[in-house]
Coordinates of N, CA and C in Angstrom, one line a residue:
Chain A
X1 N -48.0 4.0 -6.5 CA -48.6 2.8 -6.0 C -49.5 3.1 -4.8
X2 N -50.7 2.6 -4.9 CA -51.4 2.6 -3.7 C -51.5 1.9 -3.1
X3 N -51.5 2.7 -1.7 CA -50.9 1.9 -0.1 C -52.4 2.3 0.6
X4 N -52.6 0.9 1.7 CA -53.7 1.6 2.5 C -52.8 1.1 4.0
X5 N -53.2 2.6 4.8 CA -52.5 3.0 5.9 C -53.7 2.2 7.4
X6 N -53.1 1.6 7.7 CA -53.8 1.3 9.4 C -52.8 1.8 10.6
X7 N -53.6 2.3 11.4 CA -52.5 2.5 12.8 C -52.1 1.0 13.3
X8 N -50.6 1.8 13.3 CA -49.8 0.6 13.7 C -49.8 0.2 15.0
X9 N -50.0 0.6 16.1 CA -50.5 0.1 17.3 C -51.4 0.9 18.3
X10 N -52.3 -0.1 18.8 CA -53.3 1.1 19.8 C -53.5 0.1 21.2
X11 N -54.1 1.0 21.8 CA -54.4 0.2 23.3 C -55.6 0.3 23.5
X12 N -56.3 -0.3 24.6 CA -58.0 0.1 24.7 C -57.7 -0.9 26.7
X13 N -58.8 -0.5 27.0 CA -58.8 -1.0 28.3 C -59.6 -1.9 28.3
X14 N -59.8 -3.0 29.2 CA -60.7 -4.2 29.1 C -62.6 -3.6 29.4
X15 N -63.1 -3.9 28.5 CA -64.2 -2.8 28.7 C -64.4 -1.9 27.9
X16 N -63.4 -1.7 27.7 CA -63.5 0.1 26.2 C -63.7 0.1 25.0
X17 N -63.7 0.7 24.6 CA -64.5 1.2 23.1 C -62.9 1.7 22.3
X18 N -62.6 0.8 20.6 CA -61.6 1.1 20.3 C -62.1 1.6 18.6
X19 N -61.9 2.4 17.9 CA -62.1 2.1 16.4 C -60.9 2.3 16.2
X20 N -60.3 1.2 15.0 CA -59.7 1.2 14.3 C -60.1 1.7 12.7
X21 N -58.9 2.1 12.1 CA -59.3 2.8 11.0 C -58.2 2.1 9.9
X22 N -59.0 2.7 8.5 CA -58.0 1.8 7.2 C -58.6 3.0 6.0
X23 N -57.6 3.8 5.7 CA -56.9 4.5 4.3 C -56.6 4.6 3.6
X24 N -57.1 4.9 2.4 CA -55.8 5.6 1.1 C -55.2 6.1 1.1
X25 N -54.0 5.9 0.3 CA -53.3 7.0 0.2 C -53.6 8.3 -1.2
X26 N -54.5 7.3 -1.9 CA -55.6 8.1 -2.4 C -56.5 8.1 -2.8
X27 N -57.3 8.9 -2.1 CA -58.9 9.1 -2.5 C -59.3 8.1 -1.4
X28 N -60.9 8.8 -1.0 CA -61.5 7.8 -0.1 C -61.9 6.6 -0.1
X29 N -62.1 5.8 0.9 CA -62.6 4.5 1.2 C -64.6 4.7 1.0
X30 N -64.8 3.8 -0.3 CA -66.4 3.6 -0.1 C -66.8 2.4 0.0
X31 N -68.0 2.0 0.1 CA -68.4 0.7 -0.2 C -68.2 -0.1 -1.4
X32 N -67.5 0.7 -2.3 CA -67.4 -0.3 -3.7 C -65.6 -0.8 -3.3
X33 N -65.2 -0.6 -2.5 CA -63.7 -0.9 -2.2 C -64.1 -2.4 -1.3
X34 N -65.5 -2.8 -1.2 CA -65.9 -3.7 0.0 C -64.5 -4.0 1.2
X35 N -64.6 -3.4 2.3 CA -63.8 -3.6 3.1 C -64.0 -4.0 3.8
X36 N -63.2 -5.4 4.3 CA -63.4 -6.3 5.1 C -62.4 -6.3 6.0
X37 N -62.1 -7.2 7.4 CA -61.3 -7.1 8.4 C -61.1 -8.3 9.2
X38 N -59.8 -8.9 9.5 CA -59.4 -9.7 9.9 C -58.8 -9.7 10.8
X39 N -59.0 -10.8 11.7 CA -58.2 -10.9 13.1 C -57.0 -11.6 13.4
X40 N -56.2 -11.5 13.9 CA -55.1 -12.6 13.3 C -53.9 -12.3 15.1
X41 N -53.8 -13.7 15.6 CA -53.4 -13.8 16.8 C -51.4 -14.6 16.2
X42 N -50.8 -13.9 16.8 CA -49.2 -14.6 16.7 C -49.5 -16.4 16.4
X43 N -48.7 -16.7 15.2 CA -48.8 -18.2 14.6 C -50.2 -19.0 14.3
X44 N -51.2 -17.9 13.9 CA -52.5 -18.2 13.6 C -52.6 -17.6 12.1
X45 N -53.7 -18.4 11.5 CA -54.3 -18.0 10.8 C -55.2 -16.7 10.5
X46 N -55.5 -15.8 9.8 CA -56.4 -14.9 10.4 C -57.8 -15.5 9.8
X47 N -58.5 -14.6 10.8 CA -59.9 -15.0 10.6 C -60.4 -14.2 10.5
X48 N -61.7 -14.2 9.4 CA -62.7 -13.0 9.2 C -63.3 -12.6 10.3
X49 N -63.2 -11.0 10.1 CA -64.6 -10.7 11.7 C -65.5 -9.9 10.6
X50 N -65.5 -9.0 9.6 CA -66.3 -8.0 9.0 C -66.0 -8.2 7.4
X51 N -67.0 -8.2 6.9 CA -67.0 -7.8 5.1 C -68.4 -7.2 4.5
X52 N -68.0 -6.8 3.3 CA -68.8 -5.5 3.0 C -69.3 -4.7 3.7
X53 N -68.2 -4.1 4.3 CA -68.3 -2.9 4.8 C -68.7 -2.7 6.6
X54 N -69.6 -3.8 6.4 CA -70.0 -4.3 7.8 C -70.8 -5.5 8.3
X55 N -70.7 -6.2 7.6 CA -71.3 -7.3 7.7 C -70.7 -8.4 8.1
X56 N -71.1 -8.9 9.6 CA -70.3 -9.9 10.5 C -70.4 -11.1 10.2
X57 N -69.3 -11.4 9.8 CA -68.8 -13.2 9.4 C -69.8 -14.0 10.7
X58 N -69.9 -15.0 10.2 CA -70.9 -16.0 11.2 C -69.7 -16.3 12.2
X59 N -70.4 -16.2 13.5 CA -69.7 -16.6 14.5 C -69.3 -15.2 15.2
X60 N -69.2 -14.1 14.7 CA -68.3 -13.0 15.2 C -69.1 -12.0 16.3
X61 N -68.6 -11.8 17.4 CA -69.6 -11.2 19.0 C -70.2 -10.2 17.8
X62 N -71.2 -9.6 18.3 CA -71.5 -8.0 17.9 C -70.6 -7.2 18.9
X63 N -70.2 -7.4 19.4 CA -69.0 -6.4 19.9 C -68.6 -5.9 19.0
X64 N -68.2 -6.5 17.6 CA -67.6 -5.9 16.2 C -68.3 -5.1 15.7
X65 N -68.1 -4.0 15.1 CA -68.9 -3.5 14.3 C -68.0 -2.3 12.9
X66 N -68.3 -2.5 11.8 CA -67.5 -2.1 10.7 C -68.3 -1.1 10.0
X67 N -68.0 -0.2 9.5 CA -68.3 0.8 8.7 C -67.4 2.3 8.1
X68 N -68.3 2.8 7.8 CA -67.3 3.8 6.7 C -67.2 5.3 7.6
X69 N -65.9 6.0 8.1 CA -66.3 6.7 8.7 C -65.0 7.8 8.1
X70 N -65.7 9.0 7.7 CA -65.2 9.9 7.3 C -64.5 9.4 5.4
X71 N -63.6 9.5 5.1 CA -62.4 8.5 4.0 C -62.1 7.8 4.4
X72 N -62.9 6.8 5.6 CA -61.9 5.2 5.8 C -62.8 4.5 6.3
X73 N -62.4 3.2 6.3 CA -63.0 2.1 6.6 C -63.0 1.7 8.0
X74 N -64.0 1.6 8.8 CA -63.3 1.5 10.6 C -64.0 0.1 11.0
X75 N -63.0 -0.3 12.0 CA -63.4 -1.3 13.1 C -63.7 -0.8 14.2
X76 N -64.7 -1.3 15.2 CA -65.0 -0.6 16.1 C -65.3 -1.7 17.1
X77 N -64.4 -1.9 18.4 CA -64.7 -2.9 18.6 C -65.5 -2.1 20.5
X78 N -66.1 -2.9 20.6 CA -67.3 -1.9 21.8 C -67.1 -3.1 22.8
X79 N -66.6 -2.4 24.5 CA -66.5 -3.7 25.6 C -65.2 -4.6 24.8
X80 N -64.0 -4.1 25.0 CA -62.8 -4.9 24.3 C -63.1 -6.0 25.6
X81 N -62.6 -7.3 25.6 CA -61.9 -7.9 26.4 C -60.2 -8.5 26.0
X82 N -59.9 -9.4 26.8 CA -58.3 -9.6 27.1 C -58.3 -10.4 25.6
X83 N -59.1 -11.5 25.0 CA -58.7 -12.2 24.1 C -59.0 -11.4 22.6
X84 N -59.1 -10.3 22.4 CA -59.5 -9.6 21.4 C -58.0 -8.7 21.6
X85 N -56.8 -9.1 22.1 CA -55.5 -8.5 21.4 C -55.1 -9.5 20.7
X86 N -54.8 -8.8 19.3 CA -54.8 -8.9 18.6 C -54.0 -8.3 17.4
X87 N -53.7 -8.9 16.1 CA -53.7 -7.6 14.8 C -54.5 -8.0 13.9
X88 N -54.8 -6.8 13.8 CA -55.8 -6.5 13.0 C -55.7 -5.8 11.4
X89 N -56.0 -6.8 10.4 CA -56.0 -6.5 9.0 C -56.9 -6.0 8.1
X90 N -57.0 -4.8 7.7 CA -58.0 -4.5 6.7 C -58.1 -4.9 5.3
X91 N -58.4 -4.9 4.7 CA -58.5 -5.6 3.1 C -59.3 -4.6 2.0
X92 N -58.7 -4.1 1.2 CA -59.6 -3.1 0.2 C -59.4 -4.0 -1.3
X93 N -60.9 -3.6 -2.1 CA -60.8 -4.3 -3.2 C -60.2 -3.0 -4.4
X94 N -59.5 -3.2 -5.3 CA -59.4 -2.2 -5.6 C -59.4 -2.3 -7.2
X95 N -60.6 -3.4 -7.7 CA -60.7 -3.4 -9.0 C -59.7 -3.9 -9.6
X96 N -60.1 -4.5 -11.3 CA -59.4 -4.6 -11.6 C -58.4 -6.8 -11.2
X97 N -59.4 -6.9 -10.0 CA -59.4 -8.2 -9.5 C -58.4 -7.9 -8.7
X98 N -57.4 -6.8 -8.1 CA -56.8 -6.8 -7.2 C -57.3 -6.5 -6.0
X99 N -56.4 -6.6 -4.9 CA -56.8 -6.5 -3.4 C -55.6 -6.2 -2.8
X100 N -55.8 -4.7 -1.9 CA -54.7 -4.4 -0.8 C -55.2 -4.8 0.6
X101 N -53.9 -5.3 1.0 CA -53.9 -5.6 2.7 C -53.2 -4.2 3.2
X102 N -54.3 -3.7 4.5 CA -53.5 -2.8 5.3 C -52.1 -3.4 6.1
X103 N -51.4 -2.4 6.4 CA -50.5 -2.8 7.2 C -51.0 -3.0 8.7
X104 N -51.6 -3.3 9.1 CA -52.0 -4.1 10.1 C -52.0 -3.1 11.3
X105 N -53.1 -3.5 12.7 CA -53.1 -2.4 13.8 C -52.7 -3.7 14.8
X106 N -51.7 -3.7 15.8 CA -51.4 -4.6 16.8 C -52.0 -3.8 17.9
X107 N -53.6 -4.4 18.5 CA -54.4 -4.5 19.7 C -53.9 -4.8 20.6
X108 N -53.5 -3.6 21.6 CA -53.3 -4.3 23.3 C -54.7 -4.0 24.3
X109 N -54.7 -5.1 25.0 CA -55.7 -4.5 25.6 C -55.2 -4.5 27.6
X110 N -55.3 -3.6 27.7 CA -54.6 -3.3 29.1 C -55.2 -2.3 30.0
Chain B
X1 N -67.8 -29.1 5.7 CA -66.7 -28.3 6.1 C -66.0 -28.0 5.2
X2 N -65.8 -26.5 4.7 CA -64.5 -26.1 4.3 C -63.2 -25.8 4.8
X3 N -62.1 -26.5 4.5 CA -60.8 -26.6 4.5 C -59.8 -26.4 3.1
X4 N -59.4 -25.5 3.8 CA -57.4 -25.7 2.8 C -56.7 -26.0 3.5
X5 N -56.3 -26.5 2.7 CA -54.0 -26.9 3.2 C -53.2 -26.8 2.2
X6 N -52.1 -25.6 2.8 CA -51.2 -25.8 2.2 C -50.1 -26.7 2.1
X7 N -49.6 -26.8 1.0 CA -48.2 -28.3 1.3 C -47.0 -27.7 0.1
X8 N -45.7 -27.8 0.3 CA -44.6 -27.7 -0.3 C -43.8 -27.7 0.4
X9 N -42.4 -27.5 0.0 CA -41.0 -27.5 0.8 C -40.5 -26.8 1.9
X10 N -40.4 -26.8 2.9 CA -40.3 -25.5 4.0 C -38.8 -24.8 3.6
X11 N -37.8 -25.3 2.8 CA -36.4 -24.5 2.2 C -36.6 -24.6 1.2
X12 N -36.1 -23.7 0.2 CA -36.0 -23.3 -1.2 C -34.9 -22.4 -1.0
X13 N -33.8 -22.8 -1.9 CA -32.5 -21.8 -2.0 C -32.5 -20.7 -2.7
X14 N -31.7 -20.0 -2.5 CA -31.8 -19.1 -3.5 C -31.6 -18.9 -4.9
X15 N -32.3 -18.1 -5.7 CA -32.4 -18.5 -7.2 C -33.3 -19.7 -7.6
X16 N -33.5 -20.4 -6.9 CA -35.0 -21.7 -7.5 C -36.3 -21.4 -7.1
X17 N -36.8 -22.3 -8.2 CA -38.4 -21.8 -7.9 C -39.6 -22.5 -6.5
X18 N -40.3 -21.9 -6.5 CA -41.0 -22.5 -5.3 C -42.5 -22.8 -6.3
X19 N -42.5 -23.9 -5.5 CA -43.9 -24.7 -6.0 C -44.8 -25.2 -4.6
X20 N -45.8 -24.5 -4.6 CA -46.9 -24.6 -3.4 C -48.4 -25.3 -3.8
X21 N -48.8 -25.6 -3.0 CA -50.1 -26.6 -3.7 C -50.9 -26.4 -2.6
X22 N -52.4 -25.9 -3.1 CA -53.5 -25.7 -2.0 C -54.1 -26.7 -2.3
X23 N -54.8 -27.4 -1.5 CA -55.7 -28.6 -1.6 C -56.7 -27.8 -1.0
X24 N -58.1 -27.9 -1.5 CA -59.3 -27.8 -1.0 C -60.2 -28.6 -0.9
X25 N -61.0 -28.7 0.2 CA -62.1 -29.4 0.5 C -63.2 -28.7 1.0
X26 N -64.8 -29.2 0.5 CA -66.0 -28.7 0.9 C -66.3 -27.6 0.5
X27 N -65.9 -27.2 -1.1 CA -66.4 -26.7 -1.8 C -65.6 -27.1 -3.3
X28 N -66.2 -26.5 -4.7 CA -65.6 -27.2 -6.1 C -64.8 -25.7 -6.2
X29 N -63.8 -25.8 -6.7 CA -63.1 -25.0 -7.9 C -63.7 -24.5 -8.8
X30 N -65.1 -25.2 -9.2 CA -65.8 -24.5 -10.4 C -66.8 -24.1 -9.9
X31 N -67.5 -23.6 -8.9 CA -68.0 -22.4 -8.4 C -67.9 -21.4 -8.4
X32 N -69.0 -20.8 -9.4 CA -68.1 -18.9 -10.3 C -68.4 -18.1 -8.8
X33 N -69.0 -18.3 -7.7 CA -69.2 -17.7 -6.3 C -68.1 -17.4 -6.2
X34 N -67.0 -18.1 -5.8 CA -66.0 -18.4 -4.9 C -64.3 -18.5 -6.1
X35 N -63.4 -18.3 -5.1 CA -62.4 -18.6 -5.7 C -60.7 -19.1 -4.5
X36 N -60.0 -18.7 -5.2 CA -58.7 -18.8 -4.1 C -57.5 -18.2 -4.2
X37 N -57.4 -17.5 -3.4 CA -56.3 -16.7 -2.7 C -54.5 -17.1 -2.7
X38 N -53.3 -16.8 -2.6 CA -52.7 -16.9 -2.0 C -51.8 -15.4 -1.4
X39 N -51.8 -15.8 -0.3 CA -51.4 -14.4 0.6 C -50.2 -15.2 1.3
X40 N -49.5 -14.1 1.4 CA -47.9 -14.9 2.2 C -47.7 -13.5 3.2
X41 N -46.7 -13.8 4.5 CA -46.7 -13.3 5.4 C -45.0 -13.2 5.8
X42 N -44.3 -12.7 5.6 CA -43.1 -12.7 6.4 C -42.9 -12.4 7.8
X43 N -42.0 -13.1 9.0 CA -41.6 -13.0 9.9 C -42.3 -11.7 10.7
X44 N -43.3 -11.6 11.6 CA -43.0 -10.6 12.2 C -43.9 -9.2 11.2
X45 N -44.2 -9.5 10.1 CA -44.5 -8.6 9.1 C -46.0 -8.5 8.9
X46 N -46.4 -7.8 7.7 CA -47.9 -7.6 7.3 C -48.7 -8.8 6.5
X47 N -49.5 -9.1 6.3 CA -49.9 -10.1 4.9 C -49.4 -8.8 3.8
X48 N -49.7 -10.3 2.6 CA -49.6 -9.5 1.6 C -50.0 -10.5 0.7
X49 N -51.0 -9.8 -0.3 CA -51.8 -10.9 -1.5 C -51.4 -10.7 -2.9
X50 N -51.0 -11.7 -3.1 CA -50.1 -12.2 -4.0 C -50.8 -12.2 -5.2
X51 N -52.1 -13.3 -5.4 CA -52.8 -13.2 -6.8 C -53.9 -13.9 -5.9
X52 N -55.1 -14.3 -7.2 CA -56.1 -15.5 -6.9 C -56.5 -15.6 -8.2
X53 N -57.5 -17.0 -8.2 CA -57.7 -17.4 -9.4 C -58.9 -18.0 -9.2
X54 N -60.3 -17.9 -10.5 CA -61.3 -18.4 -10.5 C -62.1 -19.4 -11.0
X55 N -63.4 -19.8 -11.0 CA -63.5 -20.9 -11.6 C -63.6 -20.9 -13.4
X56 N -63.5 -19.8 -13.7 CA -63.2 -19.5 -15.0 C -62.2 -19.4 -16.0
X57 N -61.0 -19.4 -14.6 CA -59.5 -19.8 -14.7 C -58.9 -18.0 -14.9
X58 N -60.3 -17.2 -14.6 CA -59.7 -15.8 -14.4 C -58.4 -15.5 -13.5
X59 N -57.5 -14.7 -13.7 CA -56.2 -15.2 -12.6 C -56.4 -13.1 -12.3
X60 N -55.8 -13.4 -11.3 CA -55.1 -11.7 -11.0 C -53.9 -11.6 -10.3
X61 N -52.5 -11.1 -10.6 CA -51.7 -10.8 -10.1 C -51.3 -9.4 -9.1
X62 N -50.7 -9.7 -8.1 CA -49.9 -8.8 -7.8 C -48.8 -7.8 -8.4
X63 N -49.2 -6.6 -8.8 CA -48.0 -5.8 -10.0 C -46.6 -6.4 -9.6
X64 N -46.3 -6.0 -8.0 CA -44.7 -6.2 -7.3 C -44.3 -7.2 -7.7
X65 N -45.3 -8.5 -7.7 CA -44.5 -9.4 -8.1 C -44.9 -10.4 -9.7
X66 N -45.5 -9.8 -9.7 CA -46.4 -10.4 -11.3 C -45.7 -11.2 -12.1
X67 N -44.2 -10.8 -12.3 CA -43.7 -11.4 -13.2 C -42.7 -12.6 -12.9
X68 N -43.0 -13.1 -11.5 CA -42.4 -13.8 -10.8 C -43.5 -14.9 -10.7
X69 N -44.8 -14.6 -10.8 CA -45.8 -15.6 -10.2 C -46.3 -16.0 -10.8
X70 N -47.0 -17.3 -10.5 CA -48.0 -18.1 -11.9 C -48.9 -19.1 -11.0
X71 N -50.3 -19.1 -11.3 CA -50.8 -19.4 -10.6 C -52.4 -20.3 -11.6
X72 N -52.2 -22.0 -11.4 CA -53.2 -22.6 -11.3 C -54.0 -23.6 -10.9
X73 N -54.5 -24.0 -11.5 CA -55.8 -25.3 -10.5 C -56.4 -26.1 -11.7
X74 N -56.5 -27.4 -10.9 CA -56.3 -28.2 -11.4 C -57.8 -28.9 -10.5
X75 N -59.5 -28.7 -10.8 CA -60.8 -28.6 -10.3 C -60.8 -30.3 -9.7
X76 N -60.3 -31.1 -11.0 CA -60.5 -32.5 -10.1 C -59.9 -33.1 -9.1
X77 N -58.7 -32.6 -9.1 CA -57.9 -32.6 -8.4 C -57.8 -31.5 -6.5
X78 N -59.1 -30.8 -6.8 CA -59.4 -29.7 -5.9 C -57.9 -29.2 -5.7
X79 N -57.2 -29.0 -6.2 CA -55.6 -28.0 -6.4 C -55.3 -26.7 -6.8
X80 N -54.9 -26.0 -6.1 CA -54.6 -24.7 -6.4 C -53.2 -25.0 -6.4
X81 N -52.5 -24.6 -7.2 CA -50.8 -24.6 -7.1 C -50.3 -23.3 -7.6
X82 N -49.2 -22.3 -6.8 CA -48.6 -21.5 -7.0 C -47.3 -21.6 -7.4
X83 N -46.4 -21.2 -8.1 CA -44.9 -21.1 -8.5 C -44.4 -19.9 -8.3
X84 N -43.2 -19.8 -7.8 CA -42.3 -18.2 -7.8 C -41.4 -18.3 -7.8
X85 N -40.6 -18.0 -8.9 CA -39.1 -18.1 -9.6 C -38.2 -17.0 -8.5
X86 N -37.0 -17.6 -8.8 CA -35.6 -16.7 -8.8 C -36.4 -16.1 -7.0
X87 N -36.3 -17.4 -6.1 CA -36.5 -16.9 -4.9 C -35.4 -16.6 -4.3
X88 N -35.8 -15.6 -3.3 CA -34.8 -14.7 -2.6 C -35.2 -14.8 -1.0
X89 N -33.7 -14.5 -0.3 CA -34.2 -14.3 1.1 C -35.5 -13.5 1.7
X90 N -35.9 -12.9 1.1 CA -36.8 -11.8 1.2 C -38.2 -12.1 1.1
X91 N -37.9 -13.6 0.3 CA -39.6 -14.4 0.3 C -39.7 -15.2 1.3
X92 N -38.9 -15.6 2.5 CA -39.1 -16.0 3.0 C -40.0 -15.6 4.2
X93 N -41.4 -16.6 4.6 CA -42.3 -16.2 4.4 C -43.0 -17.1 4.7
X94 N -44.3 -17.3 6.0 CA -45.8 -17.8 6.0 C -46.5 -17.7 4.8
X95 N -46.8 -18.5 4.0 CA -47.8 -18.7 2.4 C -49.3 -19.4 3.0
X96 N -50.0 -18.7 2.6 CA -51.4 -19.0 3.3 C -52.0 -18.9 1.6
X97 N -52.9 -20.0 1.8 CA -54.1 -20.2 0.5 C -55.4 -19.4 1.4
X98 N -56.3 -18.6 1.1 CA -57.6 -19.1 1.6 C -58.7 -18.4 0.6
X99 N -59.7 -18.9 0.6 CA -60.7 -19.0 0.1 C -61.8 -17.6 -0.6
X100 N -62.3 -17.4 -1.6 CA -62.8 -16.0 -1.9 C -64.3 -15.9 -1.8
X101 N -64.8 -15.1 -1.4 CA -66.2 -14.8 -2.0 C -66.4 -13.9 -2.8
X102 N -66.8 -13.9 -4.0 CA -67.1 -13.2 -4.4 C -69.2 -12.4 -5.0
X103 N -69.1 -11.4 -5.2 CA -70.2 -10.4 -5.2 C -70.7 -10.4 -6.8
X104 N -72.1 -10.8 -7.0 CA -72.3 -10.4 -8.7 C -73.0 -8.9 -8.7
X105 N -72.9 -8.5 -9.5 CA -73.5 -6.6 -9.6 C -73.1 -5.9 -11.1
X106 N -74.2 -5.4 -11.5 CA -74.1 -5.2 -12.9 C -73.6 -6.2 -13.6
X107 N -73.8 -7.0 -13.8 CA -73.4 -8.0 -14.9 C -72.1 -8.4 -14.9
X108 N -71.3 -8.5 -13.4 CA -69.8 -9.2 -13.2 C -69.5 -9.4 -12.3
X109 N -68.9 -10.2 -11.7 CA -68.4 -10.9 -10.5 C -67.6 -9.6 -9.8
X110 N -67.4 -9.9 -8.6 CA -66.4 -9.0 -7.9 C -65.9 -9.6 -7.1
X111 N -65.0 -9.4 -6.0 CA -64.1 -9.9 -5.2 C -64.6 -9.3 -3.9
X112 N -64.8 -10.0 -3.1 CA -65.7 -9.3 -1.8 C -65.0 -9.3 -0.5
X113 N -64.8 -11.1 -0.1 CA -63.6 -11.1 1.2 C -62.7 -12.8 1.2
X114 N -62.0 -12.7 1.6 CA -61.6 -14.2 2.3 C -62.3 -14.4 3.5
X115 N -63.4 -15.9 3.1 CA -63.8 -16.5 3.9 C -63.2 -17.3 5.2
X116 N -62.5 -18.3 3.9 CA -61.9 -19.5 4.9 C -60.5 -19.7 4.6
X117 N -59.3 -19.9 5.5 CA -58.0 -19.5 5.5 C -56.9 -21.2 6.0
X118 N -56.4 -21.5 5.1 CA -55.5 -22.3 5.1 C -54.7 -22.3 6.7
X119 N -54.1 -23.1 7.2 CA -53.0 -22.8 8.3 C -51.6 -22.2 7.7
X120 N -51.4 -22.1 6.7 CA -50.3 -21.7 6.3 C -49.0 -22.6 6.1
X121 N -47.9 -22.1 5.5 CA -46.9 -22.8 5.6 C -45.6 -22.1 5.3
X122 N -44.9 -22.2 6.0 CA -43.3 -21.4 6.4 C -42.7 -21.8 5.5
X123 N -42.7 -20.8 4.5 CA -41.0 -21.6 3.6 C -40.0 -20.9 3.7
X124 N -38.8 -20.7 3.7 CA -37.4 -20.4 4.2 C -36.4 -20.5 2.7
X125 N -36.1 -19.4 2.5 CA -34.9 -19.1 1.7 C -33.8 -18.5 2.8
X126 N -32.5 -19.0 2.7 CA -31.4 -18.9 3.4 C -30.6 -18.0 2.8
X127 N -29.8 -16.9 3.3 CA -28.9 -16.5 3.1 C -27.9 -17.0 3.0

């Protein structure tokens, strides 16, 4: 069964530069997996920040920026501030009309 | 404005089925663009996407749970309704509807991202 892997938690300073990343367990991440990424704060809904690959949902800072780096899918968020902790969801399409959710990256920012 | 809502029971015991209903607004069900999701969340835990269904009445399941789920819509009624038998403590669970885009390319739709996302709703199986 295929699993896609996110780090489970990271930290970044207010100001800093974080990528997040999202994997297979097999075979690499390309643009035909369109991967997209979601924000999602304790008893909220999540909300889109990135899809296809990189392309920022309306409303979303360019702070965000999404793309394919190395065999995975990354978030990169540039100048974190305090309200961007967060977890963070990646989404792969994987044919077939299915879809995996990553296990999620819980954003501190400190 | 697009909106979902989810609505159903917040307890379901164990062994009975659960019946969930997405309402949509500000957009149709028969829109081959678009479609709808349901993703559910346990306590503390990861999402996890269950199935979705289109305006063609295309459905896709989850393998894990496939044989437990059944999922339709009902366009005039802008209704997405979900069912999941023989629930267990283990479903208990945030159930979120939200909304699809989908991608045309070579001659077939694809599944691209969730747009727009329900607030969700807590349903509770009890030990």
């Amino acid at each position: 069964q295929t699993v896609v892997t996110q780090e489970p938690s990271f930290s970044v300073s207010p100001g800093g530069t974080v990528t997040l990343t999202c994997a297979l367990s097999s075979g690499s991440v390309s643009p035909s997996h369109c991967p997209s990424w979601y924000q999602q704060t304790p008893g909220q809904a999540p909300r889109t920040l990135i899809f296809s690959t990189k392309t920022r949902s309306s409303g979303v800072p360019d702070r965000f920026s999404g793309s394919i780096l190395g065999n995975k899918a990354a978030l990169t968020i540039t100048g974190a501030q305090a309200d961007d902790e967060s977890d963070y969801y990646c989404v792969l399409y994987m044919g077939g009309g299915s879809v995996i959710f990553g296990g999620g990256t819980k954003l501190t920012v400190l | 404005q697009v909106t979902l809502e989810e609505s159903g029971p917040v307890l379901v015991k164990p062994s009975e089925t659960l019946t969930l209903t997405c309402t949509v607004s500000g957009f149709s069900l028969s829109n081959v663009r678009m479609g709808v999701s349901w993703i559910r969340q346990p306590p503390g835990k990861a999402l996890e996407w269950l199935v979705h269904i289109f305006s063609n009445d295309e459905k896709s399941y989850s393998t894990s749970l496939n044989n437990r789920l059944t999922i339709s819509k009902d366009t005039s009624k802008r209704q997405v309704v979900l069912t999941m038998t023989n629930m267990d403590p283990v479903d208990t669970a945030t159930y979120f509807c939200a909304r699809i885009r989908r991608t045309y390319d070579s001659g077939a739709w694809y599944f691209n991202h969730f747009d727009y996302w329900g607030l969700g709703t807590l349903v509770t199986v009890p030990s």
